[in-house]
Amino acid sequence: GAVVSQHPSRVICKSGTSVKIECRSLDFQATTMFWYRQFPKKSLMLMATSNEGSKATYEQGVEKDKFLINHASLTLSTLTVTSAHPEDSSFYICSAGLANNEQFFGPGTRLTVL
Amino acid sequence: EDKVVQSPLSLVVHEGDTVTLNCSYEVTNFRSLLWYKQEKKAPTFLFMLTSSGIEKKSGRLSSILDKKELSSILNITATQTGDSAIYLCALPGSSNTGKLIFGQGTTLQVKP
């Protein structure tokens, strides 16, 4: 099956620093990549949709200057949380989509901002 | 507005029981319905359904779509403690950007 990796799996950082999370589709080229955030015991909340070579489309209420997305190739997208604060602590999950709408998720990144 | 509703929101059963999880949807342009299982990490793909009435099966899990009723069910037979997870139903939204609309999820707990 399609495999999506995410790195790092866990990161702890100080308030005010920036954190970059990488998402890679390992054995396929993804039409589109998606970034989600998940709070405890809640469903996934879509943050942005990312297509290779173009600007990401952010969901309402998501600050694009705070959550920078770069989609350099059909197999790599990165999310950078800039000037992170404790309220940004969360579980961030990426997914890679195929043209038939199947989506495969990365294992997620647990971000803790102290 | 696109909408996906799952029921029940949570369920506690004992090993060996059979469970049925429900997913109802409202989308303008139906393309497919997906089921995922989420344990401690990110969701893992279970099934994608596109045609009504055709059952998809994987071991003790099976799922079927009913386009007339705008719904799908996920069945798990002979449940095991390892089936404890959140089960998510999702559909591509009407905007055709590939974006998935998720239900709230059903939290299943299987007791020994």
mmCIF file of C-alpha atoms in Angstrom, chain A residues 34 36 38 43-44 46 49 59 91 93 100-108, chain B residues 31-32 34 36 38 41-43 45 48 88 92 97-100 102-104:
data_model
loop_
_atom_site.group_PDB
_atom_site.id
_atom_site.type_symbol
_atom_site.label_atom_id
_atom_site.label_comp_id
_atom_site.label_asym_id
_atom_site.label_seq_id
_atom_site.Cartn_x
_atom_site.Cartn_y
_atom_site.Cartn_z
ATOM 1 C CA PHE A 34 -2.870 17.950 3.107
ATOM 2 C CA TYR A 36 -4.213 18.455 9.544
ATOM 3 C CA GLN A 38 -5.779 17.089 15.804
ATOM 4 C CA SER A 43 -11.462 14.503 14.756
ATOM 5 C CA LEU A 44 -8.923 15.834 12.301
ATOM 6 C CA LEU A 46 -7.824 20.369 7.952
ATOM 7 C CA THR A 49 -4.241 21.867 0.979
ATOM 8 C CA GLU A 59 -8.718 26.802 5.638
ATOM 9 C CA PHE A 91 -0.665 16.532 16.863
ATOM 10 C CA ILE A 93 -0.722 14.975 10.535
ATOM 11 C CA ASN A 100 -9.112 8.990 -7.204
ATOM 12 C CA ASN A 101 -9.502 10.798 -3.845
ATOM 13 C CA GLU A 102 -7.812 8.098 -1.773
ATOM 14 C CA GLN A 103 -5.731 9.724 0.937
ATOM 15 C CA PHE A 104 -2.963 8.113 2.924
ATOM 16 C CA PHE A 105 -1.811 9.565 6.193
ATOM 17 C CA GLY A 106 1.615 10.009 7.668
ATOM 18 C CA PRO A 107 2.195 8.800 11.236
ATOM 19 C CA GLY A 108 1.868 12.293 12.666
ATOM 20 C CA ARG B 31 -17.369 10.462 -5.572
ATOM 21 C CA SER B 32 -16.376 8.014 -2.850
ATOM 22 C CA LEU B 34 -13.539 6.241 2.894
ATOM 23 C CA TYR B 36 -10.097 4.868 8.421
ATOM 24 C CA GLN B 38 -7.047 5.597 14.136
ATOM 25 C CA LYS B 41 -1.084 7.674 15.755
ATOM 26 C CA ALA B 42 -2.498 8.894 12.468
ATOM 27 C CA PRO B 43 -5.385 7.213 10.631
ATOM 28 C CA PHE B 45 -6.779 3.427 5.501
ATOM 29 C CA MET B 48 -12.784 3.132 -0.186
ATOM 30 C CA LEU B 88 -13.372 7.681 10.925
ATOM 31 C CA PRO B 92 -14.216 14.089 -0.684
ATOM 32 C CA THR B 97 -9.955 19.859 -4.354
ATOM 33 C CA GLY B 98 -9.375 16.409 -2.925
ATOM 34 C CA LYS B 99 -10.181 17.741 0.529
ATOM 35 C CA LEU B 100 -11.862 15.157 2.774
ATOM 36 C CA PHE B 102 -14.551 13.833 8.168
ATOM 37 C CA GLY B 103 -17.221 12.608 10.508
ATOM 38 C CA GLN B 104 -16.744 13.010 14.248
#
